[in-house]
Amino acid sequence: MKFYCEVTSWGEESLLFLDDPNANFIIVFNDNAPVELTDFSVLHTPANYNEDPAVGDTMMICDKAFTITAIGDEALHTLRELGHCTFSFKGGDTPERPGCIMLQGDVPLAKDDVKIGSTIEVH
């Protein structure tokens, strides 16, 4: 396993982006994120980070499988250092932003899928 962490909480506005088809993303941060960022973030335990995620890897988020289709230039650095990046569920081979990991899956992530103790893993 390349990456593993558990969801500890999320901000009031963090899951609203999933309902917007033009957004369709979540922002993740270690659970020691600055307070001003927690309203918009899914917080997690500091990750067991063994190896950089790569295009083609499988990312499991709250028991749903997604294929990594693109990784922004800053995403791995911020994920490694702060547990922070944006997971965009739009797929595609071009990252939307430098801190974004693009994901494609058969079943969309829904707000009800996100629960305390759910895992984020990369294989």
mmCIF file of N, CA and C in Angstrom:
data_model
loop_
_atom_site.group_PDB
_atom_site.id
_atom_site.type_symbol
_atom_site.label_atom_id
_atom_site.label_comp_id
_atom_site.label_asym_id
_atom_site.label_seq_id
_atom_site.Cartn_x
_atom_site.Cartn_y
_atom_site.Cartn_z
ATOM 1 N N MET A 1 0.843 -1.174 0.000
ATOM 2 C CA MET A 1 0.000 0.000 0.000
ATOM 3 C C MET A 1 0.893 1.243 0.000
ATOM 4 N N LYS A 2 0.589 2.147 -0.909
ATOM 5 C CA LYS A 2 1.397 3.356 -1.040
ATOM 6 C C LYS A 2 1.013 4.443 -0.045
ATOM 7 N N PHE A 3 -0.276 4.520 0.285
ATOM 8 C CA PHE A 3 -0.796 5.622 1.092
ATOM 9 C C PHE A 3 -1.992 5.105 1.872
ATOM 10 N N TYR A 4 -2.091 5.529 3.148
ATOM 11 C CA TYR A 4 -3.227 5.113 3.975
ATOM 12 C C TYR A 4 -3.472 6.158 5.054
ATOM 13 N N CYS A 5 -4.727 6.556 5.217
ATOM 14 C CA CYS A 5 -5.122 7.415 6.323
ATOM 15 C C CYS A 5 -6.602 7.187 6.615
ATOM 16 N N GLU A 6 -7.068 7.731 7.750
ATOM 17 C CA GLU A 6 -8.464 7.588 8.145
ATOM 18 C C GLU A 6 -9.098 8.956 8.338
ATOM 19 N N VAL A 7 -10.321 9.104 7.869
ATOM 20 C CA VAL A 7 -11.076 10.345 8.019
ATOM 21 C C VAL A 7 -11.381 10.544 9.502
ATOM 22 N N THR A 8 -11.091 11.773 9.998
ATOM 23 C CA THR A 8 -11.352 12.097 11.405
ATOM 24 C C THR A 8 -12.511 13.080 11.560
ATOM 25 N N SER A 9 -12.742 13.927 10.565
ATOM 26 C CA SER A 9 -13.845 14.885 10.597
ATOM 27 C C SER A 9 -13.887 15.614 9.262
ATOM 28 N N TRP A 10 -14.846 16.504 9.125
ATOM 29 C CA TRP A 10 -14.921 17.325 7.923
ATOM 30 C C TRP A 10 -15.655 18.603 8.258
ATOM 31 N N GLY A 11 -15.331 19.640 7.495
ATOM 32 C CA GLY A 11 -15.949 20.938 7.710
ATOM 33 C C GLY A 11 -17.355 21.001 7.148
ATOM 34 N N GLU A 12 -18.090 21.974 7.641
ATOM 35 C CA GLU A 12 -19.492 22.140 7.273
ATOM 36 C C GLU A 12 -19.711 22.281 5.768
ATOM 37 N N GLU A 13 -18.773 22.901 5.089
ATOM 38 C CA GLU A 13 -18.938 23.142 3.647
ATOM 39 C C GLU A 13 -18.114 22.202 2.774
ATOM 40 N N SER A 14 -17.401 21.274 3.384
ATOM 41 C CA SER A 14 -16.450 20.449 2.639
ATOM 42 C C SER A 14 -17.081 19.487 1.650
ATOM 43 N N LEU A 15 -18.286 19.033 1.904
ATOM 44 C CA LEU A 15 -18.906 18.040 1.027
ATOM 45 C C LEU A 15 -19.865 18.661 0.014
ATOM 46 N N LEU A 16 -20.078 19.961 0.105
ATOM 47 C CA LEU A 16 -20.976 20.642 -0.839
ATOM 48 C C LEU A 16 -20.457 20.568 -2.268
ATOM 49 N N PHE A 17 -19.142 20.507 -2.430
ATOM 50 C CA PHE A 17 -18.540 20.466 -3.771
ATOM 51 C C PHE A 17 -18.914 19.192 -4.524
ATOM 52 N N LEU A 18 -19.247 18.128 -3.786
ATOM 53 C CA LEU A 18 -19.634 16.870 -4.439
ATOM 54 C C LEU A 18 -20.972 16.989 -5.160
ATOM 55 N N ASP A 19 -21.850 17.861 -4.679
ATOM 56 C CA ASP A 19 -23.177 18.045 -5.281
ATOM 57 C C ASP A 19 -23.157 18.888 -6.547
ATOM 58 N N ASP A 20 -22.076 19.615 -6.763
ATOM 59 C CA ASP A 20 -21.971 20.523 -7.906
ATOM 60 C C ASP A 20 -21.214 19.822 -9.034
ATOM 61 N N PRO A 21 -21.890 19.484 -10.153
ATOM 62 C CA PRO A 21 -21.206 18.765 -11.227
ATOM 63 C C PRO A 21 -20.053 19.559 -11.844
ATOM 64 N N ASN A 22 -20.079 20.880 -11.702
ATOM 65 C CA ASN A 22 -18.967 21.687 -12.208
ATOM 66 C C ASN A 22 -17.763 21.653 -11.278
ATOM 67 N N ALA A 23 -17.980 21.265 -10.033
ATOM 68 C CA ALA A 23 -16.883 21.148 -9.065
ATOM 69 C C ALA A 23 -16.505 19.677 -8.912
ATOM 70 N N ASN A 24 -17.361 18.890 -8.261
ATOM 71 C CA ASN A 24 -17.180 17.451 -8.085
ATOM 72 C C ASN A 24 -15.797 17.097 -7.535
ATOM 73 N N PHE A 25 -15.475 17.657 -6.360
ATOM 74 C CA PHE A 25 -14.189 17.386 -5.725
ATOM 75 C C PHE A 25 -14.328 17.465 -4.214
ATOM 76 N N ILE A 26 -13.299 16.952 -3.532
ATOM 77 C CA ILE A 26 -13.125 17.194 -2.109
ATOM 78 C C ILE A 26 -11.697 17.667 -1.891
ATOM 79 N N ILE A 27 -11.526 18.452 -0.845
ATOM 80 C CA ILE A 27 -10.212 18.917 -0.424
ATOM 81 C C ILE A 27 -9.873 18.161 0.852
ATOM 82 N N VAL A 28 -8.689 17.584 0.923
ATOM 83 C CA VAL A 28 -8.271 16.846 2.107
ATOM 84 C C VAL A 28 -7.078 17.537 2.762
ATOM 85 N N PHE A 29 -7.007 17.369 4.080
ATOM 86 C CA PHE A 29 -5.921 17.932 4.892
ATOM 87 C C PHE A 29 -5.706 17.029 6.091
ATOM 88 N N ASN A 30 -4.451 16.983 6.588
ATOM 89 C CA ASN A 30 -4.210 16.366 7.884
ATOM 90 C C ASN A 30 -5.110 17.038 8.910
ATOM 91 N N ASP A 31 -5.441 16.330 9.969
ATOM 92 C CA ASP A 31 -6.375 16.882 10.951
ATOM 93 C C ASP A 31 -5.791 17.993 11.818
ATOM 94 N N ASN A 32 -4.562 18.404 11.547
ATOM 95 C CA ASN A 32 -3.991 19.570 12.214
ATOM 96 C C ASN A 32 -3.964 20.785 11.270
ATOM 97 N N ALA A 33 -4.847 20.795 10.301
ATOM 98 C CA ALA A 33 -4.926 21.899 9.335
ATOM 99 C C ALA A 33 -5.252 23.207 10.043
ATOM 100 N N PRO A 34 -4.830 24.329 9.466
ATOM 101 C CA PRO A 34 -5.204 25.632 10.036
ATOM 102 C C PRO A 34 -6.727 25.766 10.114
ATOM 103 N N VAL A 35 -7.197 26.340 11.201
ATOM 104 C CA VAL A 35 -8.633 26.454 11.470
ATOM 105 C C VAL A 35 -9.385 27.094 10.308
ATOM 106 N N GLU A 36 -8.795 28.083 9.673
ATOM 107 C CA GLU A 36 -9.481 28.774 8.575
ATOM 108 C C GLU A 36 -9.721 27.876 7.359
ATOM 109 N N LEU A 37 -9.087 26.711 7.298
ATOM 110 C CA LEU A 37 -9.260 25.800 6.166
ATOM 111 C C LEU A 37 -10.170 24.615 6.479
ATOM 112 N N THR A 38 -10.506 24.416 7.742
ATOM 113 C CA THR A 38 -11.251 23.217 8.114
ATOM 114 C C THR A 38 -12.697 23.210 7.629
ATOM 115 N N ASP A 39 -13.331 24.358 7.459
ATOM 116 C CA ASP A 39 -14.717 24.382 6.968
ATOM 117 C C ASP A 39 -14.853 23.783 5.576
ATOM 118 N N PHE A 40 -13.771 23.828 4.789
ATOM 119 C CA PHE A 40 -13.814 23.378 3.402
ATOM 120 C C PHE A 40 -13.105 22.046 3.188
ATOM 121 N N SER A 41 -12.624 21.420 4.261
ATOM 122 C CA SER A 41 -11.756 20.257 4.118
ATOM 123 C C SER A 41 -12.301 19.005 4.794
ATOM 124 N N VAL A 42 -11.964 17.858 4.203
ATOM 125 C CA VAL A 42 -12.126 16.562 4.847
ATOM 126 C C VAL A 42 -10.802 16.300 5.559
ATOM 127 N N LEU A 43 -10.859 16.155 6.867
ATOM 128 C CA LEU A 43 -9.648 15.997 7.668
ATOM 129 C C LEU A 43 -9.378 14.526 7.934
ATOM 130 N N HIS A 44 -8.095 14.194 8.015
ATOM 131 C CA HIS A 44 -7.702 12.795 8.186
ATOM 132 C C HIS A 44 -6.471 12.689 9.060
ATOM 133 N N THR A 45 -6.218 11.476 9.541
ATOM 134 C CA THR A 45 -5.011 11.211 10.315
ATOM 135 C C THR A 45 -3.800 11.444 9.414
ATOM 136 N N PRO A 46 -2.648 11.813 10.006
ATOM 137 C CA PRO A 46 -1.437 11.865 9.194
ATOM 138 C C PRO A 46 -1.240 10.511 8.508
ATOM 139 N N ALA A 47 -0.946 10.561 7.241
ATOM 140 C CA ALA A 47 -0.939 9.348 6.419
ATOM 141 C C ALA A 47 0.298 8.490 6.636
ATOM 142 N N ASN A 48 0.094 7.206 6.442
ATOM 143 C CA ASN A 48 1.189 6.276 6.250
ATOM 144 C C ASN A 48 1.539 6.402 4.768
ATOM 145 N N TYR A 49 2.579 7.160 4.471
ATOM 146 C CA TYR A 49 2.937 7.511 3.097
ATOM 147 C C TYR A 49 4.201 6.734 2.738
ATOM 148 N N ASN A 50 4.028 5.637 2.018
ATOM 149 C CA ASN A 50 5.151 4.759 1.688
ATOM 150 C C ASN A 50 5.758 5.022 0.322
ATOM 151 N N GLU A 51 4.937 5.531 -0.572
ATOM 152 C CA GLU A 51 5.389 5.744 -1.952
ATOM 153 C C GLU A 51 4.432 6.732 -2.612
ATOM 154 N N ASP A 52 4.952 7.517 -3.551
ATOM 155 C CA ASP A 52 4.105 8.472 -4.247
ATOM 156 C C ASP A 52 3.022 7.762 -5.052
ATOM 157 N N PRO A 53 1.775 8.215 -4.926
ATOM 158 C CA PRO A 53 0.738 7.739 -5.840
ATOM 159 C C PRO A 53 1.128 8.092 -7.280
ATOM 160 N N ALA A 54 0.654 7.298 -8.237
ATOM 161 C CA ALA A 54 1.001 7.504 -9.641
ATOM 162 C C ALA A 54 -0.231 7.308 -10.512
ATOM 163 N N VAL A 55 -0.184 7.880 -11.702
ATOM 164 C CA VAL A 55 -1.251 7.681 -12.679
ATOM 165 C C VAL A 55 -1.408 6.177 -12.918
ATOM 166 N N GLY A 56 -2.640 5.716 -12.907
ATOM 167 C CA GLY A 56 -2.935 4.304 -13.086
ATOM 168 C C GLY A 56 -3.164 3.559 -11.777
ATOM 169 N N ASP A 57 -2.720 4.137 -10.644
ATOM 170 C CA ASP A 57 -2.954 3.514 -9.343
ATOM 171 C C ASP A 57 -4.443 3.559 -9.003
ATOM 172 N N THR A 58 -4.846 2.689 -8.093
ATOM 173 C CA THR A 58 -6.208 2.688 -7.573
ATOM 174 C C THR A 58 -6.227 3.432 -6.247
ATOM 175 N N MET A 59 -7.135 4.405 -6.130
ATOM 176 C CA MET A 59 -7.359 5.107 -4.880
ATOM 177 C C MET A 59 -8.720 4.686 -4.347
ATOM 178 N N MET A 60 -8.727 4.211 -3.132
ATOM 179 C CA MET A 60 -9.966 3.851 -2.448
ATOM 180 C C MET A 60 -10.306 4.998 -1.506
ATOM 181 N N ILE A 61 -11.494 5.559 -1.665
ATOM 182 C CA ILE A 61 -11.968 6.624 -0.787
ATOM 183 C C ILE A 61 -13.306 6.172 -0.222
ATOM 184 N N CYS A 62 -13.347 5.964 1.085
ATOM 185 C CA CYS A 62 -14.592 5.551 1.754
ATOM 186 C C CYS A 62 -15.207 4.340 1.064
ATOM 187 N N ASP A 63 -14.377 3.340 0.781
ATOM 188 C CA ASP A 63 -14.777 2.062 0.191
ATOM 189 C C ASP A 63 -15.218 2.143 -1.271
ATOM 190 N N LYS A 64 -14.917 3.228 -1.954
ATOM 191 C CA LYS A 64 -15.203 3.329 -3.388
ATOM 192 C C LYS A 64 -13.889 3.438 -4.143
ATOM 193 N N ALA A 65 -13.802 2.750 -5.278
ATOM 194 C CA ALA A 65 -12.558 2.671 -6.042
ATOM 195 C C ALA A 65 -12.525 3.692 -7.171
ATOM 196 N N PHE A 66 -11.376 4.335 -7.317
ATOM 197 C CA PHE A 66 -11.146 5.308 -8.378
ATOM 198 C C PHE A 66 -9.760 5.074 -8.960
ATOM 199 N N THR A 67 -9.614 5.311 -10.246
ATOM 200 C CA THR A 67 -8.318 5.239 -10.898
ATOM 201 C C THR A 67 -7.745 6.645 -10.977
ATOM 202 N N ILE A 68 -6.478 6.791 -10.620
ATOM 203 C CA ILE A 68 -5.799 8.081 -10.744
ATOM 204 C C ILE A 68 -5.493 8.292 -12.223
ATOM 205 N N THR A 69 -6.026 9.394 -12.791
ATOM 206 C CA THR A 69 -5.848 9.661 -14.216
ATOM 207 C C THR A 69 -4.865 10.795 -14.497
ATOM 208 N N ALA A 70 -4.611 11.655 -13.510
ATOM 209 C CA ALA A 70 -3.645 12.746 -13.665
ATOM 210 C C ALA A 70 -3.287 13.284 -12.288
ATOM 211 N N ILE A 71 -2.071 13.840 -12.179
ATOM 212 C CA ILE A 71 -1.586 14.386 -10.909
ATOM 213 C C ILE A 71 -0.940 15.735 -11.187
ATOM 214 N N GLY A 72 -1.402 16.775 -10.486
ATOM 215 C CA GLY A 72 -0.838 18.111 -10.636
ATOM 216 C C GLY A 72 0.578 18.202 -10.105
ATOM 217 N N ASP A 73 1.305 19.217 -10.563
ATOM 218 C CA ASP A 73 2.717 19.393 -10.212
ATOM 219 C C ASP A 73 2.980 19.537 -8.714
ATOM 220 N N GLU A 74 2.044 20.110 -7.967
ATOM 221 C CA GLU A 74 2.230 20.337 -6.534
ATOM 222 C C GLU A 74 1.543 19.290 -5.659
ATOM 223 N N ALA A 75 0.695 18.473 -6.230
ATOM 224 C CA ALA A 75 -0.171 17.591 -5.443
ATOM 225 C C ALA A 75 0.602 16.614 -4.553
ATOM 226 N N LEU A 76 1.619 15.984 -5.063
ATOM 227 C CA LEU A 76 2.334 14.984 -4.262
ATOM 228 C C LEU A 76 3.129 15.634 -3.138
ATOM 229 N N HIS A 77 3.692 16.800 -3.398
ATOM 230 C CA HIS A 77 4.440 17.518 -2.366
ATOM 231 C C HIS A 77 3.521 17.906 -1.207
ATOM 232 N N THR A 78 2.384 18.515 -1.520
ATOM 233 C CA THR A 78 1.480 18.949 -0.449
ATOM 234 C C THR A 78 0.807 17.763 0.238
ATOM 235 N N LEU A 79 0.545 16.699 -0.508
ATOM 236 C CA LEU A 79 -0.025 15.501 0.100
ATOM 237 C C LEU A 79 0.964 14.888 1.093
ATOM 238 N N ARG A 80 2.212 14.820 0.695
ATOM 239 C CA ARG A 80 3.258 14.242 1.549
ATOM 240 C C ARG A 80 3.501 15.112 2.788
ATOM 241 N N GLU A 81 3.588 16.430 2.610
ATOM 242 C CA GLU A 81 3.965 17.338 3.693
ATOM 243 C C GLU A 81 2.804 17.733 4.610
ATOM 244 N N LEU A 82 1.615 17.924 4.045
ATOM 245 C CA LEU A 82 0.483 18.469 4.798
ATOM 246 C C LEU A 82 -0.751 17.569 4.786
ATOM 247 N N GLY A 83 -0.663 16.463 4.050
ATOM 248 C CA GLY A 83 -1.852 15.638 3.861
ATOM 249 C C GLY A 83 -2.898 16.364 3.046
ATOM 250 N N HIS A 84 -2.459 17.312 2.234
ATOM 251 C CA HIS A 84 -3.382 18.201 1.528
ATOM 252 C C HIS A 84 -3.317 18.028 0.020
ATOM 253 N N CYS A 85 -4.475 17.925 -0.583
ATOM 254 C CA CYS A 85 -4.636 18.074 -2.024
ATOM 255 C C CYS A 85 -6.126 18.073 -2.329
ATOM 256 N N THR A 86 -6.442 18.284 -3.575
ATOM 257 C CA THR A 86 -7.820 18.212 -4.039
ATOM 258 C C THR A 86 -7.976 16.927 -4.820
ATOM 259 N N PHE A 87 -8.993 16.140 -4.485
ATOM 260 C CA PHE A 87 -9.348 14.955 -5.251
ATOM 261 C C PHE A 87 -10.523 15.329 -6.133
ATOM 262 N N SER A 88 -10.275 15.437 -7.436
ATOM 263 C CA SER A 88 -11.329 15.766 -8.400
ATOM 264 C C SER A 88 -11.821 14.479 -9.040
ATOM 265 N N PHE A 89 -13.141 14.319 -9.076
ATOM 266 C CA PHE A 89 -13.744 13.087 -9.580
ATOM 267 C C PHE A 89 -14.188 13.215 -11.032
ATOM 268 N N LYS A 90 -13.609 14.144 -11.762
ATOM 269 C CA LYS A 90 -13.977 14.364 -13.167
ATOM 270 C C LYS A 90 -13.142 13.526 -14.135
ATOM 271 N N GLY A 91 -12.091 12.902 -13.656
ATOM 272 C CA GLY A 91 -11.217 12.139 -14.544
ATOM 273 C C GLY A 91 -10.460 13.066 -15.475
ATOM 274 N N GLY A 92 -9.973 12.513 -16.554
ATOM 275 C CA GLY A 92 -9.218 13.300 -17.525
ATOM 276 C C GLY A 92 -7.731 13.207 -17.284
ATOM 277 N N ASP A 93 -6.969 13.441 -18.338
ATOM 278 C CA ASP A 93 -5.518 13.287 -18.249
ATOM 279 C C ASP A 93 -4.784 14.593 -17.997
ATOM 280 N N THR A 94 -5.514 15.668 -17.697
ATOM 281 C CA THR A 94 -4.906 16.952 -17.379
ATOM 282 C C THR A 94 -5.435 17.432 -16.030
ATOM 283 N N PRO A 95 -4.540 17.690 -15.065
ATOM 284 C CA PRO A 95 -5.006 18.169 -13.763
ATOM 285 C C PRO A 95 -5.659 19.548 -13.886
ATOM 286 N N GLU A 96 -6.732 19.761 -13.115
ATOM 287 C CA GLU A 96 -7.425 21.050 -13.138
ATOM 288 C C GLU A 96 -6.595 22.153 -12.493
ATOM 289 N N ARG A 97 -5.817 21.780 -11.486
ATOM 290 C CA ARG A 97 -4.975 22.733 -10.763
ATOM 291 C C ARG A 97 -3.686 22.018 -10.355
ATOM 292 N N PRO A 98 -2.637 22.767 -10.003
ATOM 293 C CA PRO A 98 -1.371 22.123 -9.615
ATOM 294 C C PRO A 98 -1.490 21.192 -8.417
ATOM 295 N N GLY A 99 -2.427 21.457 -7.488
ATOM 296 C CA GLY A 99 -2.566 20.641 -6.293
ATOM 297 C C GLY A 99 -3.653 19.597 -6.387
ATOM 298 N N CYS A 100 -3.979 19.189 -7.585
ATOM 299 C CA CYS A 100 -5.138 18.326 -7.828
ATOM 300 C C CYS A 100 -4.715 16.938 -8.307
ATOM 301 N N ILE A 101 -5.400 15.922 -7.778
ATOM 302 C CA ILE A 101 -5.292 14.560 -8.299
ATOM 303 C C ILE A 101 -6.632 14.229 -8.946
ATOM 304 N N MET A 102 -6.589 13.890 -10.221
ATOM 305 C CA MET A 102 -7.799 13.592 -10.986
ATOM 306 C C MET A 102 -8.117 12.107 -10.843
ATOM 307 N N LEU A 103 -9.398 11.822 -10.591
ATOM 308 C CA LEU A 103 -9.849 10.455 -10.349
ATOM 309 C C LEU A 103 -11.040 10.122 -11.232
ATOM 310 N N GLN A 104 -11.102 8.863 -11.652
ATOM 311 C CA GLN A 104 -12.222 8.365 -12.448
ATOM 312 C C GLN A 104 -12.718 7.084 -11.803
ATOM 313 N N GLY A 105 -14.038 6.998 -11.599
ATOM 314 C CA GLY A 105 -14.601 5.798 -11.002
ATOM 315 C C GLY A 105 -15.953 5.475 -11.585
ATOM 316 N N ASP A 106 -16.396 4.244 -11.378
ATOM 317 C CA ASP A 106 -17.696 3.811 -11.888
ATOM 318 C C ASP A 106 -18.855 4.306 -11.028
ATOM 319 N N VAL A 107 -18.590 4.508 -9.738
ATOM 320 C CA VAL A 107 -19.633 4.942 -8.800
ATOM 321 C C VAL A 107 -19.158 6.228 -8.137
ATOM 322 N N PRO A 108 -19.930 7.306 -8.204
ATOM 323 C CA PRO A 108 -19.474 8.577 -7.630
ATOM 324 C C PRO A 108 -19.401 8.536 -6.103
ATOM 325 N N LEU A 109 -18.502 9.351 -5.564
ATOM 326 C CA LEU A 109 -18.453 9.536 -4.126
ATOM 327 C C LEU A 109 -19.610 10.450 -3.738
ATOM 328 N N ALA A 110 -20.360 10.059 -2.724
ATOM 329 C CA ALA A 110 -21.501 10.837 -2.242
ATOM 330 C C ALA A 110 -21.229 11.314 -0.820
ATOM 331 N N LYS A 111 -21.931 12.350 -0.419
ATOM 332 C CA LYS A 111 -21.751 12.896 0.933
ATOM 333 C C LYS A 111 -21.958 11.839 2.004
ATOM 334 N N ASP A 112 -22.922 10.966 1.807
ATOM 335 C CA ASP A 112 -23.216 9.940 2.806
ATOM 336 C C ASP A 112 -22.126 8.877 2.926
ATOM 337 N N ASP A 113 -21.237 8.797 1.943
ATOM 338 C CA ASP A 113 -20.134 7.833 2.001
ATOM 339 C C ASP A 113 -19.065 8.237 3.012
ATOM 340 N N VAL A 114 -18.954 9.535 3.271
ATOM 341 C CA VAL A 114 -17.886 10.054 4.120
ATOM 342 C C VAL A 114 -18.301 9.897 5.578
ATOM 343 N N LYS A 115 -17.520 9.090 6.298
ATOM 344 C CA LYS A 115 -17.800 8.802 7.706
ATOM 345 C C LYS A 115 -16.490 8.808 8.486
ATOM 346 N N ILE A 116 -16.575 9.152 9.756
ATOM 347 C CA ILE A 116 -15.396 9.087 10.613
ATOM 348 C C ILE A 116 -14.898 7.643 10.642
ATOM 349 N N GLY A 117 -13.606 7.488 10.441
ATOM 350 C CA GLY A 117 -13.010 6.160 10.404
ATOM 351 C C GLY A 117 -12.907 5.565 9.012
ATOM 352 N N SER A 118 -13.593 6.173 8.023
ATOM 353 C CA SER A 118 -13.435 5.716 6.637
ATOM 354 C C SER A 118 -11.998 5.934 6.212
ATOM 355 N N THR A 119 -11.550 5.140 5.257
ATOM 356 C CA THR A 119 -10.149 5.227 4.858
ATOM 357 C C THR A 119 -9.972 5.837 3.474
ATOM 358 N N ILE A 120 -8.777 6.372 3.280
ATOM 359 C CA ILE A 120 -8.294 6.801 1.964
ATOM 360 C C ILE A 120 -7.008 6.014 1.753
ATOM 361 N N GLU A 121 -6.978 5.234 0.688
ATOM 362 C CA GLU A 121 -5.841 4.351 0.417
ATOM 363 C C GLU A 121 -5.440 4.451 -1.044
ATOM 364 N N VAL A 122 -4.158 4.228 -1.300
ATOM 365 C CA VAL A 122 -3.680 4.122 -2.683
ATOM 366 C C VAL A 122 -2.910 2.816 -2.804
ATOM 367 N N HIS A 123 -3.264 2.050 -3.852
ATOM 368 C CA HIS A 123 -2.625 0.757 -4.127
ATOM 369 C C HIS A 123 -2.028 0.797 -5.517
#
